[in-house]
XYZ file of N, CA and C in Angstrom:
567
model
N 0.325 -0.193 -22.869
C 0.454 -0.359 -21.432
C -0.791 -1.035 -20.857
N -1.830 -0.754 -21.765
C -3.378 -1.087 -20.805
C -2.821 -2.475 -20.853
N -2.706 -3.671 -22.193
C -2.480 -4.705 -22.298
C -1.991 -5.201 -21.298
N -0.267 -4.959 -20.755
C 0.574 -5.279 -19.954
C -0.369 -5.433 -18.961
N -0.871 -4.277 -18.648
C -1.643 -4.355 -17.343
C -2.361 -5.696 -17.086
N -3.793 -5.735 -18.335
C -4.445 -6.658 -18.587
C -3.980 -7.961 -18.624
N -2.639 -8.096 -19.123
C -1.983 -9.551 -18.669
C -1.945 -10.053 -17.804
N -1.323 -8.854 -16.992
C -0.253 -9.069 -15.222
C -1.293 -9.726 -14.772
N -2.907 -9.043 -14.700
C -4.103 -9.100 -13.985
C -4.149 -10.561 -14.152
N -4.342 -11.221 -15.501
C -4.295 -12.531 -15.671
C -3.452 -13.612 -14.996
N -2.379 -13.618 -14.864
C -1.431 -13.864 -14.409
C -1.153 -13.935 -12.807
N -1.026 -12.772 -12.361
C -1.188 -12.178 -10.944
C -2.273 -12.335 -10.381
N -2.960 -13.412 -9.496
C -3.927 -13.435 -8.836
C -4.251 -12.416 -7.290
N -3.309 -11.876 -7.009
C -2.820 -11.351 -5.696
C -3.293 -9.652 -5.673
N -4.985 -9.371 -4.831
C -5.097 -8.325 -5.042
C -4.540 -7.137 -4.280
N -3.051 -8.028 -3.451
C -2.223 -6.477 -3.383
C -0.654 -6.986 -3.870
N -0.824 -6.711 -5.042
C 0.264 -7.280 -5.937
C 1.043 -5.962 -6.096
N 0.229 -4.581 -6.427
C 0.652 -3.443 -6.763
C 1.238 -2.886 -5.453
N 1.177 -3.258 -4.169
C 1.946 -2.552 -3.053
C 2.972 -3.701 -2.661
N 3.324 -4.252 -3.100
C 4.411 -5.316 -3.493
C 5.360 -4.813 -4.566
N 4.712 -4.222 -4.955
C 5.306 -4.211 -6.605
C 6.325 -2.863 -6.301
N 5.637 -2.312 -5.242
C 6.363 -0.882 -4.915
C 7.731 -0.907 -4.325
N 8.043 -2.178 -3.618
C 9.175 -2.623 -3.245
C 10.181 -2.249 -4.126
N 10.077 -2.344 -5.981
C 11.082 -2.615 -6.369
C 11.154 -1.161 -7.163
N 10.631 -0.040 -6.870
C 10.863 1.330 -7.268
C 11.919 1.921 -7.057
N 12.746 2.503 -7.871
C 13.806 3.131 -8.351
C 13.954 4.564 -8.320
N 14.324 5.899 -7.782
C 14.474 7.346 -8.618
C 14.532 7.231 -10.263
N 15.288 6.070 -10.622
C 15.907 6.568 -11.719
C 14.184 5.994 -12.958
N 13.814 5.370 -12.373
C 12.796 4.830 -12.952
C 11.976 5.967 -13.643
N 11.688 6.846 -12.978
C 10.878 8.267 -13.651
C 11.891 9.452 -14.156
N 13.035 8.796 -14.435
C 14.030 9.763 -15.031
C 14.265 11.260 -14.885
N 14.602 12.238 -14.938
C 14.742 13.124 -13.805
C 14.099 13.721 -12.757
N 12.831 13.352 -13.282
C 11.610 13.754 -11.891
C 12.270 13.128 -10.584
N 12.409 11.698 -10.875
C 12.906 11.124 -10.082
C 14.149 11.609 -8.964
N 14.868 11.969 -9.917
C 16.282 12.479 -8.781
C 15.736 14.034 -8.367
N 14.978 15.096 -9.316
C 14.328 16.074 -8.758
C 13.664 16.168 -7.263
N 12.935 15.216 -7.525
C 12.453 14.589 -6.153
C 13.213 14.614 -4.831
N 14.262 13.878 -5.327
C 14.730 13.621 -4.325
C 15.839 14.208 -3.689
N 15.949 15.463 -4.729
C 16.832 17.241 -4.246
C 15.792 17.903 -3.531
N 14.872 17.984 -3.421
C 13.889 18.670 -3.563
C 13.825 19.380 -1.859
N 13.629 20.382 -1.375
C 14.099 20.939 -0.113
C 12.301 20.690 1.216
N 11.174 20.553 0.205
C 10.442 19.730 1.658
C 9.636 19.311 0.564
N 8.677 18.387 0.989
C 7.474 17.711 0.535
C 6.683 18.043 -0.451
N 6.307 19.064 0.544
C 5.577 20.129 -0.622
C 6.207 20.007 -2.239
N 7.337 20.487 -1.817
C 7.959 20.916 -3.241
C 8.074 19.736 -4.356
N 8.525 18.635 -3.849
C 8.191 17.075 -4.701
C 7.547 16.727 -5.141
N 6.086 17.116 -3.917
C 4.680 16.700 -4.880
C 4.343 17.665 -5.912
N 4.767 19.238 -5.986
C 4.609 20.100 -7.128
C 4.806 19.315 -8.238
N 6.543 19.230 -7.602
C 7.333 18.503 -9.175
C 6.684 17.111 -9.676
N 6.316 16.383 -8.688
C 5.368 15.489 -9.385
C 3.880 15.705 -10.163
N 3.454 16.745 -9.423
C 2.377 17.122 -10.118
C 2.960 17.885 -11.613
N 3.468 18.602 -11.827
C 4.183 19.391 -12.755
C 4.234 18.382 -14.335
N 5.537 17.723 -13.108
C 6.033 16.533 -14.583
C 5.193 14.962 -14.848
N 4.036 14.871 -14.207
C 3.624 13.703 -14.437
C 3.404 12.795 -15.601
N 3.597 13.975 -16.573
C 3.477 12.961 -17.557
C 4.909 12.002 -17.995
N 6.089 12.795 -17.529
C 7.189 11.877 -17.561
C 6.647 10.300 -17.109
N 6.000 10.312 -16.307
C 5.625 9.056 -15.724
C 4.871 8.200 -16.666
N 3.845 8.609 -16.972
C 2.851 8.018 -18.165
C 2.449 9.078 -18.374
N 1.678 8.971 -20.186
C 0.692 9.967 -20.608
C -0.678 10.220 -19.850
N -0.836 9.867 -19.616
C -2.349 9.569 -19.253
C -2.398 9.844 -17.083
N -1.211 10.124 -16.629
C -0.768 10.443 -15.492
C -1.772 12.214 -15.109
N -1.979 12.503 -14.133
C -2.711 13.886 -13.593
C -2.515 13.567 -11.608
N -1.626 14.623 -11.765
C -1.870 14.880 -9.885
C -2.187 16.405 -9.488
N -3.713 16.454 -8.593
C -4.036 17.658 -8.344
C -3.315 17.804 -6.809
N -3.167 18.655 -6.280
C -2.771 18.886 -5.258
C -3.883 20.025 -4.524
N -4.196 19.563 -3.418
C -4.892 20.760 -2.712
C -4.652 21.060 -1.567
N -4.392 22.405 -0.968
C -4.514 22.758 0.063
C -5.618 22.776 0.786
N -5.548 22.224 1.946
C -7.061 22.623 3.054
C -6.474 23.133 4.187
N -6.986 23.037 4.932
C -6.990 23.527 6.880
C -5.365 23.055 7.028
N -5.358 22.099 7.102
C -3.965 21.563 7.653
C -3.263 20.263 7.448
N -3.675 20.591 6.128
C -3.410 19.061 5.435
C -3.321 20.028 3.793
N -2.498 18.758 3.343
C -2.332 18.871 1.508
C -2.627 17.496 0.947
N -3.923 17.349 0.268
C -4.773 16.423 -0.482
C -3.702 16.380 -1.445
N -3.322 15.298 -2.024
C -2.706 14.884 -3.595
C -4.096 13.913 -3.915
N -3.832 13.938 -4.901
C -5.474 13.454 -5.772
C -4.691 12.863 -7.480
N -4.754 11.242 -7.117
C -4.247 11.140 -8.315
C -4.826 10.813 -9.414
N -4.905 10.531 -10.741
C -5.220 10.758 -11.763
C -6.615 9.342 -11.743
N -7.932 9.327 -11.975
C -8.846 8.551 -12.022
C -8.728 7.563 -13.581
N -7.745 8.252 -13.891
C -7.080 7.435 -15.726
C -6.804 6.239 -15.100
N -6.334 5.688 -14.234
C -5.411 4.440 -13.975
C -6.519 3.807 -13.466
N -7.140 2.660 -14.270
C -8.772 2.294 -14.059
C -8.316 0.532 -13.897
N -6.475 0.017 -13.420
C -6.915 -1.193 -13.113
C -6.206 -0.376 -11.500
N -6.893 -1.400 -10.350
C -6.623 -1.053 -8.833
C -5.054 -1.687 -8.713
N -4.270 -2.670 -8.814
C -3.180 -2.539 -8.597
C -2.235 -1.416 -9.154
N -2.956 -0.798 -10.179
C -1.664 0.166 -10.969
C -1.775 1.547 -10.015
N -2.999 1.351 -9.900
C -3.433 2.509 -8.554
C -2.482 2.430 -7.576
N -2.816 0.918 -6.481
C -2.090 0.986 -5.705
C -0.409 1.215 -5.513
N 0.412 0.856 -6.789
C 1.638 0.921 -7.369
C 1.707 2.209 -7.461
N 0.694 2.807 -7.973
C 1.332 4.519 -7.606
C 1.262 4.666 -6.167
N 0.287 5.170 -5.898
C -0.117 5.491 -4.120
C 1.036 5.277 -3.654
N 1.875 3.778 -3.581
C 2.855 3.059 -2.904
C 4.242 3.620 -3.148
N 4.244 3.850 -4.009
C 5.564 4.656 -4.331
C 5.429 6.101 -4.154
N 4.285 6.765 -4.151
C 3.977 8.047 -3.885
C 4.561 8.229 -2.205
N 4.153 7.194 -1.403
C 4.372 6.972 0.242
C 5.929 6.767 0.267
N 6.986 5.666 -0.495
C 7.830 5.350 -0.347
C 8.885 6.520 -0.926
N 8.827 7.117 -2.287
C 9.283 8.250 -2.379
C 9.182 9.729 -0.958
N 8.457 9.546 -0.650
C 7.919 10.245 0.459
C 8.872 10.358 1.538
N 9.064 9.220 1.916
C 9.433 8.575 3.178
C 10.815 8.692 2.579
N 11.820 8.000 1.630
C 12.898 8.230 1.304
C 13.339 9.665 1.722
N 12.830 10.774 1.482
C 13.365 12.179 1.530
C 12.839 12.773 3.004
N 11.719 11.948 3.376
C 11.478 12.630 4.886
C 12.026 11.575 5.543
N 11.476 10.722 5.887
C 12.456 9.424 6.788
C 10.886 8.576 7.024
N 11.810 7.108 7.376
C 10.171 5.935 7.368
C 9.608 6.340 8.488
N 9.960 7.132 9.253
C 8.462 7.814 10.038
C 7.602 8.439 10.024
N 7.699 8.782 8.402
C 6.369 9.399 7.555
C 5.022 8.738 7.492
N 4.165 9.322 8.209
C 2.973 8.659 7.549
C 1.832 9.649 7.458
N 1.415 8.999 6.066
C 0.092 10.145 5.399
C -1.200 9.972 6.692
N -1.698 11.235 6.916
C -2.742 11.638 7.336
C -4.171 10.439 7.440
N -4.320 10.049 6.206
C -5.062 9.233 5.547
C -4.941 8.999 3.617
N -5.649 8.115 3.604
C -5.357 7.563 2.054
C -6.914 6.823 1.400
N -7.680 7.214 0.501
C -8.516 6.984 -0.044
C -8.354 6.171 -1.934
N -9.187 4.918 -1.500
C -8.934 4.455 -2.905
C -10.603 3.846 -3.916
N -10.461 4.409 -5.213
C -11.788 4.263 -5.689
C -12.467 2.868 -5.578
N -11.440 2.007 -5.452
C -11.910 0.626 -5.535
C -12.187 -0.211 -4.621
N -12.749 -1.238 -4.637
C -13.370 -2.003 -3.630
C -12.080 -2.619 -2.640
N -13.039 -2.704 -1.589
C -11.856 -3.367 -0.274
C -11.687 -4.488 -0.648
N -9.958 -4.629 -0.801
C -9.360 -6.366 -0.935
C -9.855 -6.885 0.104
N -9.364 -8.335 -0.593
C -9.374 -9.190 0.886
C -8.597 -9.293 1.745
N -7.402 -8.291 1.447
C -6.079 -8.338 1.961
C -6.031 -6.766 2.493
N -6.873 -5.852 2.603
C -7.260 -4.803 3.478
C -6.122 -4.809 4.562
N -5.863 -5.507 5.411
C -4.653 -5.412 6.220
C -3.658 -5.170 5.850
N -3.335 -5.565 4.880
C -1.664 -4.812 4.496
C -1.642 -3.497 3.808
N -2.744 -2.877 3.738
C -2.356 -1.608 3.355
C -2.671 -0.985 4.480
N -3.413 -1.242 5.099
C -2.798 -0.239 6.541
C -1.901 -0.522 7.478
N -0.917 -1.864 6.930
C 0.002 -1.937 7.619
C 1.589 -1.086 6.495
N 0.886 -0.824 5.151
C 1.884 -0.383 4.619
C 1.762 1.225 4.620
N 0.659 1.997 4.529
C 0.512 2.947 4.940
C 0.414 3.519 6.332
N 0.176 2.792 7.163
C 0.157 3.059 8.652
C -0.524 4.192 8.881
N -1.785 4.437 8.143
C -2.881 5.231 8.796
C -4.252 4.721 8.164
N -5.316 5.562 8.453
C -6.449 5.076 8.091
C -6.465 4.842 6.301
N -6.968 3.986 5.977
C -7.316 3.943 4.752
C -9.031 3.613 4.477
N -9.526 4.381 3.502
C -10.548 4.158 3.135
C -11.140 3.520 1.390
N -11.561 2.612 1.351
C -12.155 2.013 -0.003
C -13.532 2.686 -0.416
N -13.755 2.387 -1.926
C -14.758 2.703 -2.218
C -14.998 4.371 -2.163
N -13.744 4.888 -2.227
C -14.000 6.602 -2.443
C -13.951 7.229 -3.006
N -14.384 8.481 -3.265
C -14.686 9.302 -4.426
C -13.700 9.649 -5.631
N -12.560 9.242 -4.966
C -11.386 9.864 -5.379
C -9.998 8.985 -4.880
N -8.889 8.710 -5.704
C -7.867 8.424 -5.591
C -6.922 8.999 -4.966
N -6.852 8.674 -3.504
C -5.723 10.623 -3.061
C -5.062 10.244 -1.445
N -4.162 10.755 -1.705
C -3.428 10.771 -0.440
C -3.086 11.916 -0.053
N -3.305 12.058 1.604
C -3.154 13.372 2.115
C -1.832 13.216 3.235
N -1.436 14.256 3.285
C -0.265 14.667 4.275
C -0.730 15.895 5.380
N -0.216 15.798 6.423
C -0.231 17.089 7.108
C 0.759 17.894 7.187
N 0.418 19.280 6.737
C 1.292 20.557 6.275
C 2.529 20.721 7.210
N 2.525 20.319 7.877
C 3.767 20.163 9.513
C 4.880 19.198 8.535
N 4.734 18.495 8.279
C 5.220 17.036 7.153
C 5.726 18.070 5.960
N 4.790 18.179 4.990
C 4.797 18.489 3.633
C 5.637 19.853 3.659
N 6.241 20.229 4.703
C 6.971 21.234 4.834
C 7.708 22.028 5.494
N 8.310 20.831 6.433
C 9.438 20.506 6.965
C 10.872 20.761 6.355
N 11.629 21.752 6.580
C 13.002 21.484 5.628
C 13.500 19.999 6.016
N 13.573 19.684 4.807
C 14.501 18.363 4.251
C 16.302 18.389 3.987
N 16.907 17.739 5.246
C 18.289 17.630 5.113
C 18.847 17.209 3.618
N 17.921 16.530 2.997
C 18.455 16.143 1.613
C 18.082 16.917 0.395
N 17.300 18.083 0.725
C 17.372 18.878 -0.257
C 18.569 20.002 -0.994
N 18.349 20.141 -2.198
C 19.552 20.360 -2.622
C 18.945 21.525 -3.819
N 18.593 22.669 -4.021
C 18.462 23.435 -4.723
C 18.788 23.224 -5.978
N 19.985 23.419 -5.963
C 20.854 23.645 -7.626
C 20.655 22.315 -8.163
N 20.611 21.070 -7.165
C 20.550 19.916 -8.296
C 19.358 19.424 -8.632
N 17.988 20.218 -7.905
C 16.777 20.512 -7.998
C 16.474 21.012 -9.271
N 16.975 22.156 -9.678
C 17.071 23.205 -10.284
C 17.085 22.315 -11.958
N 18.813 21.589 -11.981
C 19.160 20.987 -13.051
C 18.304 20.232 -13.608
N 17.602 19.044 -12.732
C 16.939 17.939 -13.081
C 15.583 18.766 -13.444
N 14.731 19.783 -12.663
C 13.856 20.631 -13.356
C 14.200 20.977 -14.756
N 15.292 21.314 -15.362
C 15.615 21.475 -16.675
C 15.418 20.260 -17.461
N 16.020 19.489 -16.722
C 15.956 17.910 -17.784
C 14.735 17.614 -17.818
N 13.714 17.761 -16.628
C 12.087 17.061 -16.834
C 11.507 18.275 -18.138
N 11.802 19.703 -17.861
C 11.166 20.323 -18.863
C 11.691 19.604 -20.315
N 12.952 19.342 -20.243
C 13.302 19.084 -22.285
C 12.607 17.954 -22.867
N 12.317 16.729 -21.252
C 11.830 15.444 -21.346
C 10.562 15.571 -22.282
N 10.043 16.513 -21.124
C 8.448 16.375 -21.436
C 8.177 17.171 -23.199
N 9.108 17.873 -23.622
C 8.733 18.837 -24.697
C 9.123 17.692 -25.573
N 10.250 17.106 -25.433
C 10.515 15.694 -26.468
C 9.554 14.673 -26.631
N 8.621 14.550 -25.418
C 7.239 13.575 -25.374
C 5.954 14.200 -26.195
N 5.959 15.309 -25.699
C 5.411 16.347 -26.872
C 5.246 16.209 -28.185
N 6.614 16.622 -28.418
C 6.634 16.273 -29.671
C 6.475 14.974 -30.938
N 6.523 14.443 -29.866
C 7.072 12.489 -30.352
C 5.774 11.994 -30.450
N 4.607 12.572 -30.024
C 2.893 12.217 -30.269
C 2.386 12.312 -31.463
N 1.477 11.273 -31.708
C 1.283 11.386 -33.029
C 0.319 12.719 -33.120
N -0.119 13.223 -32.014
C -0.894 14.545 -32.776
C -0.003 15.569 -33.090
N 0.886 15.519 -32.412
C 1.803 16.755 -32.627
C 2.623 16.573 -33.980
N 2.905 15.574 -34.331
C 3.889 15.206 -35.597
C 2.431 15.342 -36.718
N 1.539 14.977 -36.403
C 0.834 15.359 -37.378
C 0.629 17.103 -37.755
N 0.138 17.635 -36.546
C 0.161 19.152 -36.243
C 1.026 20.076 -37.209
N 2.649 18.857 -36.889
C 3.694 19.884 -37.313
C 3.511 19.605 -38.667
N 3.461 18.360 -39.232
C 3.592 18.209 -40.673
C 2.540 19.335 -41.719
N 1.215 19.416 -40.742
C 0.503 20.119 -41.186
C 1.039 21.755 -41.664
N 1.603 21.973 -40.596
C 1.926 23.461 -40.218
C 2.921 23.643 -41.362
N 4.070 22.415 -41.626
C 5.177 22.804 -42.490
C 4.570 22.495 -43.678
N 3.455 22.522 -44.211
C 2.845 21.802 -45.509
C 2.041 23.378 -45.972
């Protein structure tokens, strides 16, 4: 994946290529997280499941979630070390968002480790709140009023199901690593 990345970069001169790129995001793309998501009965509960199952997404994926005063920090994984792949998450993190609450969602604020594009304007025209560069941390925040709101499109039981499918996902990814196939060979030897 780093490669791919390393190509696109070549290729792609456009340093907001990755909130472009978010345009063409799918549910089905993160395979049941995805539709989990989008059963899911408020905000809160999505970003769990995203935090939960992230590695469905990539290996190398980590979302902390924190509570403060009146806001919920998501904090995403500092692994994703080119800035469009960053922004490609963030962007779909907002657009998933907004799908299940409605496009009058907007995060609190949004912090990114990397330097200010030159194109700085379109992410606060795509996030529609403050954004800050050059910060400590990769993370987008919501306010708890938002993040936990009942959601007309939540759906328990089909919540429930797709939670089953991300657990078998992730134990099949598990397993399918070369440390673990080594592990096991060991163990059965």
């Amino acid at each position: 994946m780093e490669r791919l990345w390393k190509s696109i970069l070549n290729i792609v001169k456009d340093p907001c290529f990755g909130l472009k790129a978010a345009k063409h995001w799918h549910p089905s793309h993160f395979n049941a997280l995805g539709f989990a998501w989008l059963s899911s009965s408020t905000l809160r509960e999505a970003f769990n499941r995203a935090s939960r199952y992230a590695r469905i997404v990539g290996c190398d994926r980590e979302t902390r979630i924190e509570e403060k005063e009146n806001v919920i920090v998501m904090t995403l994984s500092s692994a994703l070390e080119f800035p469009p792949l960053m922004d490609l998450s963030m962007a779909i993190l907002l657009s998933a968002s907004r799908t299940n609450y409605g496009r009058e969602l907007n995060p609190v604020g949004v912090n990114f480790i990397h330097d200010k594009p030159d194109c700085a304007n379109e992410y606060h025209t795509f996030f529609n709140s403050p954004v800050e560069f050059n910060a400590k941390a990769d993370r987008i925040i919501f306010s708890k009023k938002d993040t936990d709101k009942r959601l007309v499109t939540g759906n328990p039981y089909l919540a429930e199901i797709h939670d089953k499918y991300s657990i078998r996902y992730l134990d099949k990814i598990k397993r399918s690593s070369l440390v673990d196939i080594v592990k096991n060979e060991i163990i059965e030897s």
